[in-house]
XYZ file of C-alpha atoms in Angstrom:
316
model
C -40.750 111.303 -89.300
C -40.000 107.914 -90.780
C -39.300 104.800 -88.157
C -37.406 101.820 -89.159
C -39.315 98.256 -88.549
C -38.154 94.753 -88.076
C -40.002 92.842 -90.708
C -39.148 89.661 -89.212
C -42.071 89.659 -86.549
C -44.572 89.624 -89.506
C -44.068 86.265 -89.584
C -45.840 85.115 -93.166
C -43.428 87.846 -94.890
C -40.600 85.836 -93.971
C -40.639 82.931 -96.323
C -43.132 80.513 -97.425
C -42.940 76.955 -96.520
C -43.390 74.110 -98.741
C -45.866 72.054 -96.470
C -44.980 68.218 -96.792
C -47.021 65.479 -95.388
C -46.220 64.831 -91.505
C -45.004 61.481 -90.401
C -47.007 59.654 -87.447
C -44.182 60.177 -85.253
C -44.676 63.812 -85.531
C -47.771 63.481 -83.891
C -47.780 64.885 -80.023
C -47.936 61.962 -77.690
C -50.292 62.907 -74.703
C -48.894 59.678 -72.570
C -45.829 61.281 -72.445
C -47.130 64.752 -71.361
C -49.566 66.898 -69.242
C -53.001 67.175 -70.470
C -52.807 71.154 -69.370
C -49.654 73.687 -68.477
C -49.534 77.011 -67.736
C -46.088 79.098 -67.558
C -45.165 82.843 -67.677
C -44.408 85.148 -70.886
C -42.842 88.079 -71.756
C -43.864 91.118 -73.833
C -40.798 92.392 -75.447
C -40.904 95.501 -78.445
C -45.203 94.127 -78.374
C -43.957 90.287 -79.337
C -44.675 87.480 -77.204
C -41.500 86.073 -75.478
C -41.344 82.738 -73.580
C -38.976 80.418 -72.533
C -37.988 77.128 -74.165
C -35.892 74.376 -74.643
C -34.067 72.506 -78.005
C -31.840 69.602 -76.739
C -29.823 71.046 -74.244
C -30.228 74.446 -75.350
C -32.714 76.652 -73.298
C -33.569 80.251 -73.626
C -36.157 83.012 -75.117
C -38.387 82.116 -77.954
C -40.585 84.242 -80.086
C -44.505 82.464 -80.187
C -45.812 82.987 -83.713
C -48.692 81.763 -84.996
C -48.055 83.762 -88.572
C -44.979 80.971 -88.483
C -45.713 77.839 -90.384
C -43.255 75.919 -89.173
C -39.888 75.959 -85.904
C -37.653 78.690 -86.798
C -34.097 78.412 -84.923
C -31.437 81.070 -84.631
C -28.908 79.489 -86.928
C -26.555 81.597 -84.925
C -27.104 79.721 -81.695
C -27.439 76.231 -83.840
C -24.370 76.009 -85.531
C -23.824 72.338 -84.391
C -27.233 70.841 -85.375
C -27.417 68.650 -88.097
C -28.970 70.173 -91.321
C -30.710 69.038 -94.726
C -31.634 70.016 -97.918
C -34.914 72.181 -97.628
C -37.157 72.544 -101.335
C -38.336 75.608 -99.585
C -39.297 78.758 -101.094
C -39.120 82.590 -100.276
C -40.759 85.639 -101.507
C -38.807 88.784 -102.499
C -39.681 90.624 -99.738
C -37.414 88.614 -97.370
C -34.239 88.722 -99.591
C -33.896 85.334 -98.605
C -33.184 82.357 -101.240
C -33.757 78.560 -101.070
C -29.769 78.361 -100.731
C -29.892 80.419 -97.314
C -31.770 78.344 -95.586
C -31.809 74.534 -93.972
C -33.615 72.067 -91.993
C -33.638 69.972 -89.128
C -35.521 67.556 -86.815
C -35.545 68.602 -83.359
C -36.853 67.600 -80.035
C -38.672 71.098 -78.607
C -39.957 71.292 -75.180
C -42.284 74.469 -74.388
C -42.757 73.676 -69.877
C -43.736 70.652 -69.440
C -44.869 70.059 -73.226
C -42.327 67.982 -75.265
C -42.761 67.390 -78.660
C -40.133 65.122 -80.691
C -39.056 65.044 -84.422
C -39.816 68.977 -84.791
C -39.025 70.351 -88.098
C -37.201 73.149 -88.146
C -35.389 75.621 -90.408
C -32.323 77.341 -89.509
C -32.258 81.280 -90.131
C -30.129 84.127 -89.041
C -32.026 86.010 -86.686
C -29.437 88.462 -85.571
C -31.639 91.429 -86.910
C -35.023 90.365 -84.362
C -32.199 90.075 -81.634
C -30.880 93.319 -81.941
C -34.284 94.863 -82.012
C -35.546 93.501 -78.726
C -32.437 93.493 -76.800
C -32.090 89.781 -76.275
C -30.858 86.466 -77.185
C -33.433 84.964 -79.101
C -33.134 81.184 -79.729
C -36.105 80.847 -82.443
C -39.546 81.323 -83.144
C -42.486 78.778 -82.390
C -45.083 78.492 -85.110
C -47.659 76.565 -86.343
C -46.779 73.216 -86.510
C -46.600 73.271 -82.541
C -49.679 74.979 -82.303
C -51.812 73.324 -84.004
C -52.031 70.668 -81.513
C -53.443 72.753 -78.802
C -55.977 75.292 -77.387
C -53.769 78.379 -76.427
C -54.699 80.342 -74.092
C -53.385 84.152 -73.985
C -53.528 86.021 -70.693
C -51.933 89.488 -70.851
C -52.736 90.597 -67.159
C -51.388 87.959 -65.834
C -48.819 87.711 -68.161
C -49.433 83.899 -68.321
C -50.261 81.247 -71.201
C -51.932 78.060 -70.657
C -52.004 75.523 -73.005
C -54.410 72.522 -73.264
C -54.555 69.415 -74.969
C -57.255 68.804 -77.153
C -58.744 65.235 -78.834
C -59.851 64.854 -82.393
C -62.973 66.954 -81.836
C -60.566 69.709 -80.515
C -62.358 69.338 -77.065
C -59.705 69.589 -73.699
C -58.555 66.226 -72.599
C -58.878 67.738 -69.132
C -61.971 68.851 -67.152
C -59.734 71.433 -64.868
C -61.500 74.781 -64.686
C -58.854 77.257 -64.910
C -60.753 79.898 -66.607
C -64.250 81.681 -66.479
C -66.721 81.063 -69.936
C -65.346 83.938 -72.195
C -67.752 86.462 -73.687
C -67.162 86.218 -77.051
C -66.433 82.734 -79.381
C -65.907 83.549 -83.239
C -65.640 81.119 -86.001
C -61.930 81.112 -87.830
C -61.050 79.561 -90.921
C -57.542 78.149 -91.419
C -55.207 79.116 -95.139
C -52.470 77.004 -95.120
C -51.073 77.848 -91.409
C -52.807 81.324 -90.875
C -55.984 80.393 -88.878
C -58.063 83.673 -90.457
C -61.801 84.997 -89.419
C -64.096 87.726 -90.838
C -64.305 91.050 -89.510
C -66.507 94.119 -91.510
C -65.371 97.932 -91.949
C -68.463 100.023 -93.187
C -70.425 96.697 -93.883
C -67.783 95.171 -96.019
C -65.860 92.179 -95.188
C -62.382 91.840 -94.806
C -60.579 88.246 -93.916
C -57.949 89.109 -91.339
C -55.582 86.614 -90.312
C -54.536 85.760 -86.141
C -50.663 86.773 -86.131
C -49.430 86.876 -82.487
C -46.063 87.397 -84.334
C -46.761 90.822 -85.411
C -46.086 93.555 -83.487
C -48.651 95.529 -85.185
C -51.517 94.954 -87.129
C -51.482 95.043 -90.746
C -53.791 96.241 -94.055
C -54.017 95.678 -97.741
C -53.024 99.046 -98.524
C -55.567 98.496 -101.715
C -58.324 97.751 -99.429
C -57.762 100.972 -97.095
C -58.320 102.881 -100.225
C -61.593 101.693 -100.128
C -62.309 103.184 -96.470
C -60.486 106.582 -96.543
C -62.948 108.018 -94.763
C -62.250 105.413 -91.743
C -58.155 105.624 -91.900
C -56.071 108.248 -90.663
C -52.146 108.103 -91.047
C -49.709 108.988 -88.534
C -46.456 108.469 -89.690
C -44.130 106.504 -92.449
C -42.269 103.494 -91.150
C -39.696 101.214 -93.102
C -40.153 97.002 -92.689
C -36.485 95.596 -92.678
C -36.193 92.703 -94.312
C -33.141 89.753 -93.269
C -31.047 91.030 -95.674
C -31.455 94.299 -95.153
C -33.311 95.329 -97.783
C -36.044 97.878 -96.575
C -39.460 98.929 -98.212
C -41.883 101.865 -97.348
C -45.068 101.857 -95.497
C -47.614 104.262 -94.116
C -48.913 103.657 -90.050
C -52.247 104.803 -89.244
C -55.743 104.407 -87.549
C -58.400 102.833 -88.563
C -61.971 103.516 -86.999
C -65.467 101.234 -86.606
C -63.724 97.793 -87.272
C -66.406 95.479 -86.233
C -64.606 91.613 -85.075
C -67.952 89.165 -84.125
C -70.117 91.516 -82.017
C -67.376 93.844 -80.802
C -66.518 96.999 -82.390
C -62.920 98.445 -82.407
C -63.278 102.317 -81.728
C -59.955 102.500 -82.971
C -57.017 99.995 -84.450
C -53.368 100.741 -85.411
C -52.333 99.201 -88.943
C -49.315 99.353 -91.559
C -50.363 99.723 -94.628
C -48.685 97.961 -97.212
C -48.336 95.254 -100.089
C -50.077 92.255 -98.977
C -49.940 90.051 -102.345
C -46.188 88.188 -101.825
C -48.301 86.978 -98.551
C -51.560 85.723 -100.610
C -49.252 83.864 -103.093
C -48.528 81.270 -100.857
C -52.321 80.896 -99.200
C -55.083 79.215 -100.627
C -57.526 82.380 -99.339
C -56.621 86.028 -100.500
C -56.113 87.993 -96.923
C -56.688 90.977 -96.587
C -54.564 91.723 -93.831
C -53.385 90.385 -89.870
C -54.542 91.019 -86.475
C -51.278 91.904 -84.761
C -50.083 91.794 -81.072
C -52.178 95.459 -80.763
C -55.096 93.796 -81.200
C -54.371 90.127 -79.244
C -52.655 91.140 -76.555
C -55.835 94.007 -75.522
C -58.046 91.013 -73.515
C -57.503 88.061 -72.640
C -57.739 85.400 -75.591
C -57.515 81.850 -76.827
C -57.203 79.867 -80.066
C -58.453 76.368 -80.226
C -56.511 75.301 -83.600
C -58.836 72.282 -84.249
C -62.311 73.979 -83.860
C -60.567 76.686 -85.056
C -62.324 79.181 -82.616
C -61.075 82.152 -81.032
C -62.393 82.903 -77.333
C -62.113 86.628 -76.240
C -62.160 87.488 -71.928
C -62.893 91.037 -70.954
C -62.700 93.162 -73.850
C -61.266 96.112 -71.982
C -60.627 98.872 -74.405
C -62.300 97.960 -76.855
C -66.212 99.387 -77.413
C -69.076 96.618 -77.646
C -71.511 97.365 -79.634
């Protein structure tokens, strides 16, 4: 039986950002902020909810580290002032350069403020309707990048820390235990990526905590046939409404650093309109099924991602 999808939560299928150079006054001023915060989150439809503020707007926002850039709910943002973007889109979005515009904004995310935010102004009436909510925007990686974010789905809590140049915590408070598990990433334009193997081969997988599920080259899967086992056919909606096939399934034996996944839900499907705008050919995300299993975090400037109590998954 065929599902329909929301493509927006794959966040790198949206539209590709032209990445201009950031002004020093861009850069996050620790004098002005916390060196450490933690506040709640929500899991809503598998996508990580959490509350923030834009000027004197507060309300839900999507975190998304498959986002380049501050995505805001044009719909909820009809008074901010807007500018010519030179972005561009791929086709799987239906959006066009003309459909979309840019602001600077002031976003605060708990006690974190961070001024002179650009953002881009979509419609995001489609994600809304999906989870049930008012959704004000999506937080990506220009935030992120600034921080060490830690992901804790018991508790339902993130924490985010400061970091200096060397990516090391401006603070000394011990809030959580050593993890059991650091691997390596590598960063493609503003998809922090790290190597996992499937029969001995390796795959690059990029960290998408915007994606509800996790997603493969449906090219590569051919190669492991023996590992994969579909379950049903699913269509990804795109903004306009245009919708496109894909196959769900299970893969088996995925090996991440020194833990093996017994099992791992992925789409299969087209990755390429994705690898046109990165510098490093992907072969797929890590989604919100894999993430949101232990407790995690990303430090974006040692570009390391710390894993707590595995739980399901099978060490090796």
């Amino acid at each position: 039986m065929s599902r329909t999808m929301l493509l927006g939560m794959l966040a790198c299928l949206m539209t590709s950002f032209a990445f201009s150079k950031v002004s020093a006054r861009t850069a996050f001023d620790a004098q002005k902020n916390p060196l450490v915060c933690t506040f709640p989150f929500q899991v809503i439809g598998n996508t990580i909810v959490i509350e923030a503020s834009v000027g004197d707007r507060k309300g839900s926002f999507i975190l998304d580290s498959g986002s380049p850039s501050l995505i805001l709910n044009a719909s909820h943002f009809a008074n901010v002032r807007v500018a010519q973007t030179n972005l561009q889109s791929d086709d799987l979005t239906g959006l066009t350069t003309n459909d979309l515009q840019k602001s600077m904004v002031c976003l605060q995310v708990d006690k974190i403020q961070k001024r002179n935010q650009e953002a881009f102004l979509i419609d995001l009436t489609r994600i809304e309707k999906s989870k049930g909510i008012d959704i004000l925007g999506i937080i990506g990686y220009k935030f992120l990048r600034h921080f060490e974010i830690v992901i804790n789905h018991q508790q339902k809590e993130i924490t985010i820390f400061v970091l200096d140049r060397r990516g090391e915590r401006k603070t000394n408070a011990a809030i959580h235990t050593l993890p059991v598990e650091v691997i390596g990433l590598k960063r493609s334009r503003h998809l922090l990526y790290l190597e996992a193997n499937i029969n001995d081969e390796t795959l690059k997988l990029g960290l998408d905590c915007g994606a509800e599920t996790s997603v493969l080259e449906k090219e590569v899967l051919r190669k492991f046939e023996q590992n994969f086992t579909p379950s049903r056919a699913a269509s990804l909606v795109a903004f306009n409404g245009k919708k496109s096939s894909v196959n769900v399934g299970s893969v088996k034996q995925v090996l991440i650093g020194d833990t093996e996944l017994e099992t791992l839900e992925v789409i299969a499907m087209d990755f390429s309109p994705i690898n046109r705008d990165l510098m490093v050919r992907l072969d797929g995300l890590l989604g919100n099924n894999f993430l949101l299993q232990q407790k995690i975090a990303i430090n974006y400037k040692k570009q390391t991602l710390s894993i707590w109590n595995p739980g399901w998954l099978a060490q090796r």
